[in-house]
Structures are given as C-alpha cells and as structure tokens.
C-alpha cells in the first residue's frame, strides 16, 4: 500500500459512525477534530484530486491567506479553527456527520506546510423549526450551499425529451446539479458529467432499448414515451431505480415508482419529487430510506471542477 492509499484509508476510517470521538495530538488544538499527516510524496493538488475522487467536489474555505468570513459552524468552520491566522488555503469535503479538510498553513519559521484533518460536523438540520417547502427542506437537511445555482435550458431539455418535467425536480437540479444524496440517490440531470446520469440521454436509451428488446423488465408498466410510461429521474449504485409514472398532463402530480434490481419489487410514492427526497433523507419508514444509516445528511457533487 502506498502513502496515498494509506492516507485515504485513515480518512475513511474516521468518517463513519461508531469510530469514536475525534482527538488531535497537535499542541494547542481544540477538541472535535483529528489532524492527519499526509505522506511526504503527496502534494496539495494530488491530495485534493484523491479526495474529490472519493467525496465529490470540494468547498473553498480559505485561499491566498484569507479565510472566507462567511464560513460558520454549519459550513466548515471546524476545519479553520485549529489553525487560526496561520491558514493559507483550505478546501472542505463532507461525509455524513464529519468534515474532511486539506490545505496549507504557515509554520512558526515562515514556511508553508500541507495539512489535512477530519472534524465533527454540526447537523445542518438541528435548528430546523419547520419545512417551508420540500426543496428548502432538502437544502436545510443537507446543509447545501445555494450560492452556486446552475442555469439549465429547460425548454430545450423538455423539447428533446418530449414532455414538461416536474418543477421541484428542475429546482433541485439547478441547486444541486449532478451528484448523489447521502452518496446513494444519484440524480439524472441534463449535461451530467457521466453520460449514464444524463436524463436526456438515459431517457432516449431506455426508450430505444425497450422498443427493440420487447422485454418484460418493467412489467406491469411501460417505458416513456408510451402513454403513462416510466421516466427515470434517479438511481443508486445498488441498481435501484426511481421513476415518474407520467400519467396525466401535470408533471407536478406524477407519482413516483421505485424498484430494486429484482422482479416484482415496485413501490409507489404519491407525493412530489422534493418531498420524496426529503423523506428518504429523514424518515426511517420511507422505502429506500438513508435515515436508517445516517443521522446527518449531505450531497456529493460530481461537478467537473473544484469551483
């Protein structure tokens, strides 16, 4: 095992529930985090690339010796606090109830050294009094930064697919982009980094596959564009699939059908897209719920760059 693999294994070990409290041996550092020592052969760019490959796109907390003054406990302050004014750069990734950080700090003799740490993450939904909308609820539960909003040509997307799409889905796509909730529920979005996650390309592929194979794979349903057919909007690494049942003229009233990669496993949800995502994250009784495994929730962004 090389130095990078050993480092990533150490990070992974600290991220999951049941690994105990985080403690740091660095003199003067507060509780609630653990500093790690990357191997000498690892540089900052290599470290960021490796972490982004596992935990999605990073957030920028400090750059050029200046920390973002808007960073709070909710958005990653725990990664900056141990270093104070010595911070030079810091990027943050999130996984369940913990932050991952990597960057550089100034040493006492004026040099700059690479640092990495795992820190406790405050539950972004801890102070959530009431859900004002399902989309706002998903944002609050995941602690997502909504300052970067995607622009999508929905008229072109819907023209190519051949139908209007649910409004909440479009808003989630604009706010979150390509990625996965709790590392599980992967959104199908226009212009996704991976072709298989592109909702336009995936819809066209499933339609053509169903037409040419005459398979009973989706029985008793048919695949869109058949009237009232299934239109896939999300999936999981476990091959679970999440569809709208395109019955009726109003996409915002389409029910959701989901299934595992086994026959006769269909389940139905009569609610909106954002309500489904919110309940999947927060309701242990919800089919396919991630709340059974995680107390704190997040979104892995599969963006192509660390903007």
CSV table of C-alpha atoms in Angstrom, one decimal:
chain,number,residue,atom,x,y,z
A,1,UNK,CA,0.0,0.0,0.0
A,2,UNK,CA,1.4,3.4,-1.0
A,3,UNK,CA,1.3,6.6,1.1
A,4,UNK,CA,-1.8,8.0,-0.6
A,5,UNK,CA,-3.8,4.8,-0.2
A,6,UNK,CA,-2.8,4.6,3.5
A,7,UNK,CA,-3.8,8.2,4.0
A,8,UNK,CA,-7.2,7.7,2.3
A,9,UNK,CA,-7.8,4.6,4.4
A,10,UNK,CA,-7.1,6.6,7.5
A,11,UNK,CA,-9.5,9.3,6.4
A,12,UNK,CA,-12.2,6.8,5.6
A,13,UNK,CA,-11.8,5.1,9.0
A,14,UNK,CA,-12.6,8.4,10.8
A,15,UNK,CA,-15.7,9.3,8.8
A,16,UNK,CA,-18.3,6.7,9.9
A,17,UNK,CA,-20.5,6.4,13.0
A,18,UNK,CA,-19.0,4.3,15.7
A,19,UNK,CA,-15.4,5.3,15.2
A,20,UNK,CA,-15.3,7.3,18.5
A,21,UNK,CA,-14.6,10.9,19.3
A,22,UNK,CA,-12.1,12.8,17.3
A,23,UNK,CA,-9.0,13.9,19.1
A,24,UNK,CA,-5.9,15.7,18.0
A,25,UNK,CA,-2.4,15.4,19.3
A,26,UNK,CA,-1.2,18.8,17.9
A,27,UNK,CA,-0.4,21.2,20.8
A,28,UNK,CA,-3.0,23.9,21.3
A,29,UNK,CA,-5.6,22.4,19.0
A,30,UNK,CA,-9.2,22.3,20.3
A,31,UNK,CA,-11.3,19.1,20.6
A,32,UNK,CA,-13.5,17.8,17.9
A,33,UNK,CA,-11.1,17.0,15.1
A,34,UNK,CA,-8.1,14.8,14.2
A,35,UNK,CA,-5.1,16.1,12.2
A,36,UNK,CA,-3.6,13.6,9.8
A,37,UNK,CA,-0.1,13.6,8.4
A,38,UNK,CA,-0.1,13.0,4.6
A,39,UNK,CA,2.9,11.2,3.3
A,40,UNK,CA,5.8,13.3,2.1
A,41,UNK,CA,5.3,12.3,-1.5
A,42,UNK,CA,1.8,13.7,-1.6
A,43,UNK,CA,1.4,17.3,-2.7
A,44,UNK,CA,-1.7,19.5,-2.2
A,45,UNK,CA,-3.0,19.0,-5.8
A,46,UNK,CA,-2.6,15.3,-5.6
A,47,UNK,CA,-4.4,15.2,-2.2
A,48,UNK,CA,-7.3,17.3,-3.5
A,49,UNK,CA,-7.7,15.1,-6.6
A,50,UNK,CA,-7.8,12.0,-4.5
A,51,UNK,CA,-10.3,13.3,-2.0
A,52,UNK,CA,-12.5,14.7,-4.8
A,53,UNK,CA,-12.4,11.3,-6.5
A,54,UNK,CA,-14.0,9.8,-3.3
A,55,UNK,CA,-16.1,12.6,-1.8
A,56,UNK,CA,-17.1,14.8,-4.7
A,57,UNK,CA,-16.4,18.4,-5.4
A,58,UNK,CA,-14.9,20.5,-2.6
A,59,UNK,CA,-15.9,23.8,-1.0
A,60,UNK,CA,-13.4,26.6,-0.8
A,61,UNK,CA,-13.0,27.9,2.8
A,62,UNK,CA,-9.7,29.8,2.5
A,63,UNK,CA,-7.4,30.9,-0.3
A,64,UNK,CA,-4.3,33.1,-0.6
A,65,UNK,CA,-4.0,33.5,3.2
A,66,UNK,CA,-7.6,34.8,3.6
A,67,UNK,CA,-10.4,32.7,5.1
A,68,UNK,CA,-13.9,33.2,3.8
A,69,UNK,CA,-15.5,35.4,6.5
A,70,UNK,CA,-19.0,33.9,5.9
A,71,UNK,CA,-17.9,30.4,7.0
A,72,UNK,CA,-19.9,29.2,10.0
A,73,UNK,CA,-20.0,26.0,12.1
A,74,UNK,CA,-22.7,24.8,9.7
A,75,UNK,CA,-20.4,25.3,6.7
A,76,UNK,CA,-17.0,24.1,7.8
A,77,UNK,CA,-15.6,26.5,10.5
A,78,UNK,CA,-14.3,23.5,12.4
A,79,UNK,CA,-11.6,23.0,9.7
A,80,UNK,CA,-10.3,26.5,10.1
A,81,UNK,CA,-10.4,27.0,13.8
A,82,UNK,CA,-7.3,24.8,14.7
A,83,UNK,CA,-5.0,26.9,12.6
A,84,UNK,CA,-6.3,30.4,13.2
A,85,UNK,CA,-4.5,33.2,11.3
A,86,UNK,CA,-1.9,30.7,10.1
A,87,UNK,CA,-4.3,29.4,7.5
A,88,UNK,CA,-3.2,29.8,3.8
A,89,UNK,CA,-5.6,27.5,1.9
A,90,UNK,CA,-8.4,25.1,2.9
A,91,UNK,CA,-10.8,23.0,0.9
A,92,UNK,CA,-13.6,21.0,2.5
A,93,UNK,CA,-15.5,17.9,1.7
A,94,UNK,CA,-18.4,16.5,3.7
A,95,UNK,CA,-19.4,12.9,4.5
A,96,UNK,CA,-22.3,12.2,6.9
A,97,UNK,CA,-21.5,13.8,10.3
A,98,UNK,CA,-17.9,14.9,9.6
A,99,UNK,CA,-15.9,17.3,7.5
A,100,UNK,CA,-12.7,16.5,5.6
A,101,UNK,CA,-10.2,19.3,5.1
A,102,UNK,CA,-7.0,19.7,3.2
A,103,UNK,CA,-4.9,22.8,2.7
A,104,UNK,CA,-1.7,24.6,3.8
A,105,UNK,CA,-0.7,26.7,6.8
A,106,UNK,CA,2.2,28.9,7.8
A,107,UNK,CA,4.7,27.4,10.3
A,108,UNK,CA,6.5,29.3,13.0
A,109,UNK,CA,9.5,29.8,10.9
A,110,UNK,CA,7.6,31.2,7.9
A,111,UNK,CA,7.4,28.1,5.8
A,112,UNK,CA,4.2,26.6,4.4
A,113,UNK,CA,3.2,23.0,5.1
A,114,UNK,CA,0.5,20.7,4.0
A,115,UNK,CA,-2.3,19.9,6.5
A,116,UNK,CA,-5.2,17.5,6.5
A,117,UNK,CA,-7.9,16.8,9.1
A,118,UNK,CA,-11.2,15.3,9.8
A,119,UNK,CA,-13.6,17.3,12.0
A,120,UNK,CA,-17.0,17.0,13.6
A,121,UNK,CA,-19.9,18.4,11.5
A,122,UNK,CA,-22.9,20.1,13.1
A,123,UNK,CA,-26.1,18.7,11.9
A,124,UNK,CA,-27.4,21.3,9.5
A,125,UNK,CA,-31.0,20.4,10.3
A,126,UNK,CA,-30.5,20.7,14.1
A,127,UNK,CA,-32.1,24.1,14.2
A,128,UNK,CA,-34.7,23.5,11.5
A,129,UNK,CA,-38.0,24.5,13.0
A,130,UNK,CA,-40.4,23.8,10.2
A,131,UNK,CA,-40.1,22.9,6.5
A,132,UNK,CA,-41.5,25.8,4.4
A,133,UNK,CA,-41.1,23.9,1.2
A,134,UNK,CA,-39.9,20.5,0.3
A,135,UNK,CA,-37.0,21.9,-1.7
A,136,UNK,CA,-36.0,24.2,1.2
A,137,UNK,CA,-36.2,21.2,3.4
A,138,UNK,CA,-33.7,19.2,1.3
A,139,UNK,CA,-31.3,22.2,1.3
A,140,UNK,CA,-31.6,22.6,5.0
A,141,UNK,CA,-31.1,18.9,5.8
A,142,UNK,CA,-28.0,18.6,3.6
A,143,UNK,CA,-26.5,21.9,4.6
A,144,UNK,CA,-26.1,22.7,0.9
A,145,UNK,CA,-24.5,25.9,-0.3
A,146,UNK,CA,-27.1,27.5,-2.6
A,147,UNK,CA,-24.9,30.4,-3.7
A,148,UNK,CA,-23.9,28.5,-6.9
A,149,UNK,CA,-27.0,27.8,-9.0
A,150,UNK,CA,-26.9,26.1,-12.4
A,151,UNK,CA,-28.5,27.6,-15.4
A,152,UNK,CA,-30.4,25.0,-17.4
A,153,UNK,CA,-32.1,25.5,-20.8
A,154,UNK,CA,-35.2,23.6,-19.7
A,155,UNK,CA,-37.1,24.5,-22.9
A,156,UNK,CA,-34.5,22.7,-24.9
A,157,UNK,CA,-34.3,19.7,-22.5
A,158,UNK,CA,-38.1,19.3,-22.3
A,159,UNK,CA,-38.4,19.6,-26.1
A,160,UNK,CA,-35.8,16.8,-26.6
A,161,UNK,CA,-37.4,14.5,-24.0
A,162,UNK,CA,-40.9,15.4,-25.3
A,163,UNK,CA,-42.6,16.4,-22.1
A,164,UNK,CA,-42.5,19.0,-19.3
A,165,UNK,CA,-40.8,17.9,-16.2
A,166,UNK,CA,-41.8,18.4,-12.5
A,167,UNK,CA,-41.0,21.8,-11.2
A,168,UNK,CA,-39.4,20.6,-8.0
A,169,UNK,CA,-37.0,18.3,-9.9
A,170,UNK,CA,-35.9,21.2,-12.0
A,171,UNK,CA,-35.3,23.3,-8.9
A,172,UNK,CA,-33.3,20.5,-7.3
A,173,UNK,CA,-31.2,20.2,-10.4
A,174,UNK,CA,-30.5,23.9,-10.5
A,175,UNK,CA,-29.5,24.0,-6.8
A,176,UNK,CA,-27.6,20.7,-6.5
A,177,UNK,CA,-26.5,19.7,-10.0
A,178,UNK,CA,-25.0,16.3,-10.8
A,179,UNK,CA,-24.4,14.2,-7.7
A,180,UNK,CA,-25.9,12.0,-5.0
A,181,UNK,CA,-27.8,12.5,-1.8
A,182,UNK,CA,-26.1,10.6,1.1
A,183,UNK,CA,-23.8,9.1,-1.5
A,184,UNK,CA,-26.8,7.0,-2.6
A,185,UNK,CA,-29.6,8.7,-4.5
A,186,UNK,CA,-28.0,9.8,-7.8
A,187,UNK,CA,-29.9,12.4,-9.8
A,188,UNK,CA,-30.3,12.1,-13.5
A,189,UNK,CA,-29.7,15.7,-14.8
A,190,UNK,CA,-29.1,17.4,-18.1
A,191,UNK,CA,-25.4,17.6,-19.2
A,192,UNK,CA,-24.3,15.3,-16.4
A,193,UNK,CA,-20.6,14.5,-16.2
A,194,UNK,CA,-21.3,10.8,-16.8
A,195,UNK,CA,-23.5,10.0,-19.8
A,196,UNK,CA,-25.4,7.4,-17.9
A,197,UNK,CA,-26.6,10.1,-15.5
A,198,UNK,CA,-27.8,12.5,-18.2
A,199,UNK,CA,-31.6,12.5,-18.0
A,200,UNK,CA,-32.0,13.2,-21.8
A,201,UNK,CA,-29.5,10.5,-22.9
A,202,UNK,CA,-30.8,8.0,-20.4
A,203,UNK,CA,-34.5,8.6,-21.4
A,204,UNK,CA,-33.6,8.1,-25.1
A,205,UNK,CA,-31.5,5.0,-24.3
A,206,UNK,CA,-34.3,3.3,-22.2
A,207,UNK,CA,-36.9,4.1,-24.8
A,208,UNK,CA,-34.9,2.6,-27.6
A,209,UNK,CA,-33.9,-0.4,-25.5
A,210,UNK,CA,-37.5,-1.1,-24.5
A,211,UNK,CA,-38.6,-0.7,-28.1
A,212,UNK,CA,-36.1,-3.1,-29.6
A,213,UNK,CA,-36.0,-5.8,-26.9
A,214,UNK,CA,-39.7,-6.1,-26.1
A,215,UNK,CA,-38.6,-7.0,-22.6
A,216,UNK,CA,-40.9,-7.6,-19.6
A,217,UNK,CA,-38.3,-5.9,-17.4
A,218,UNK,CA,-40.7,-3.1,-16.3
A,219,UNK,CA,-43.9,-5.1,-16.1
A,220,UNK,CA,-46.7,-4.2,-15.5
A,221,UNK,CA,-45.6,-0.8,-16.7
A,222,UNK,CA,-44.2,0.5,-20.0
A,223,UNK,CA,-41.3,2.9,-20.6
A,224,UNK,CA,-41.8,6.5,-21.6
A,225,UNK,CA,-42.7,7.8,-24.2
A,226,UNK,CA,-45.5,5.2,-24.0
A,227,UNK,CA,-48.6,6.9,-22.6
A,228,UNK,CA,-48.3,6.9,-18.8
A,229,UNK,CA,-44.9,5.3,-19.1
A,230,UNK,CA,-41.9,5.3,-16.7
A,231,UNK,CA,-39.4,8.1,-16.9
A,232,UNK,CA,-36.3,7.6,-14.8
A,233,UNK,CA,-35.0,10.6,-12.8
A,234,UNK,CA,-32.7,8.9,-10.2
A,235,UNK,CA,-30.8,5.7,-9.5
A,236,UNK,CA,-28.4,4.2,-7.0
A,237,UNK,CA,-25.1,2.3,-7.1
A,238,UNK,CA,-27.1,-0.7,-5.9
A,239,UNK,CA,-29.1,-0.5,-9.2
A,240,UNK,CA,-32.2,0.7,-7.5
A,241,UNK,CA,-34.2,2.8,-10.0
A,242,UNK,CA,-36.6,5.8,-9.4
A,243,UNK,CA,-39.2,6.8,-12.0
A,244,UNK,CA,-42.0,9.2,-12.5
A,245,UNK,CA,-45.2,7.5,-13.7
A,246,UNK,CA,-46.1,10.0,-16.4
A,247,UNK,CA,-49.8,9.7,-16.1
A,248,UNK,CA,-51.8,12.9,-16.5
A,249,UNK,CA,-50.9,16.2,-18.0
A,250,UNK,CA,-49.5,17.8,-14.9
A,251,UNK,CA,-45.9,16.7,-14.2
A,252,UNK,CA,-46.1,18.1,-10.6
A,253,UNK,CA,-48.7,15.4,-9.9
A,254,UNK,CA,-46.9,12.4,-11.3
A,255,UNK,CA,-46.4,9.7,-8.7
A,256,UNK,CA,-43.0,8.1,-8.1
A,257,UNK,CA,-42.3,4.4,-8.6
A,258,UNK,CA,-39.2,2.8,-7.3
A,259,UNK,CA,-37.8,-0.7,-7.5
A,260,UNK,CA,-34.8,-2.7,-6.6
A,261,UNK,CA,-32.9,-4.7,-9.2
A,262,UNK,CA,-35.1,-7.7,-8.6
A,263,UNK,CA,-38.5,-8.7,-10.1
A,264,UNK,CA,-41.8,-7.6,-8.5
A,265,UNK,CA,-40.2,-5.0,-6.2
A,266,UNK,CA,-42.2,-2.0,-7.3
A,267,UNK,CA,-43.2,0.5,-4.6
A,268,UNK,CA,-45.2,3.7,-5.1
A,269,UNK,CA,-44.9,7.2,-3.6
A,270,UNK,CA,-47.8,9.6,-4.1
A,271,UNK,CA,-46.0,12.9,-3.5
A,272,UNK,CA,-43.7,15.4,-5.2
A,273,UNK,CA,-40.1,14.8,-6.1
A,274,UNK,CA,-38.6,17.0,-3.4
A,275,UNK,CA,-40.9,15.6,-0.8
A,276,UNK,CA,-39.7,12.1,-1.8
A,277,UNK,CA,-36.0,13.2,-1.4
A,278,UNK,CA,-36.7,14.9,1.9
A,279,UNK,CA,-38.5,11.9,3.3
A,280,UNK,CA,-35.8,9.5,2.0
A,281,UNK,CA,-33.3,11.5,4.0
A,282,UNK,CA,-35.3,12.0,7.2
A,283,UNK,CA,-38.0,9.3,7.5
A,284,UNK,CA,-36.8,5.8,8.6
A,285,UNK,CA,-40.1,4.3,7.4
A,286,UNK,CA,-39.7,5.6,3.9
A,287,UNK,CA,-38.8,2.9,1.3
A,288,UNK,CA,-35.0,3.1,0.5
A,289,UNK,CA,-34.5,5.5,3.4
A,290,UNK,CA,-30.9,6.6,4.2
A,291,UNK,CA,-32.1,7.8,7.6
A,292,UNK,CA,-31.7,4.2,8.8
A,293,UNK,CA,-28.0,4.5,8.3
A,294,UNK,CA,-27.1,8.2,8.8
A,295,UNK,CA,-28.2,10.8,11.4
A,296,UNK,CA,-26.6,13.7,9.4
A,297,UNK,CA,-27.1,14.1,5.7
A,298,UNK,CA,-25.2,15.5,2.7
A,299,UNK,CA,-24.9,15.8,-1.0
A,300,UNK,CA,-21.9,14.5,-3.0
A,301,UNK,CA,-21.4,16.9,-6.0
A,302,UNK,CA,-19.9,15.2,-9.1
A,303,UNK,CA,-19.0,18.6,-10.6
A,304,UNK,CA,-16.1,18.6,-13.0
A,305,UNK,CA,-14.0,21.1,-11.1
A,306,UNK,CA,-13.4,22.5,-7.6
A,307,UNK,CA,-15.0,25.8,-8.2
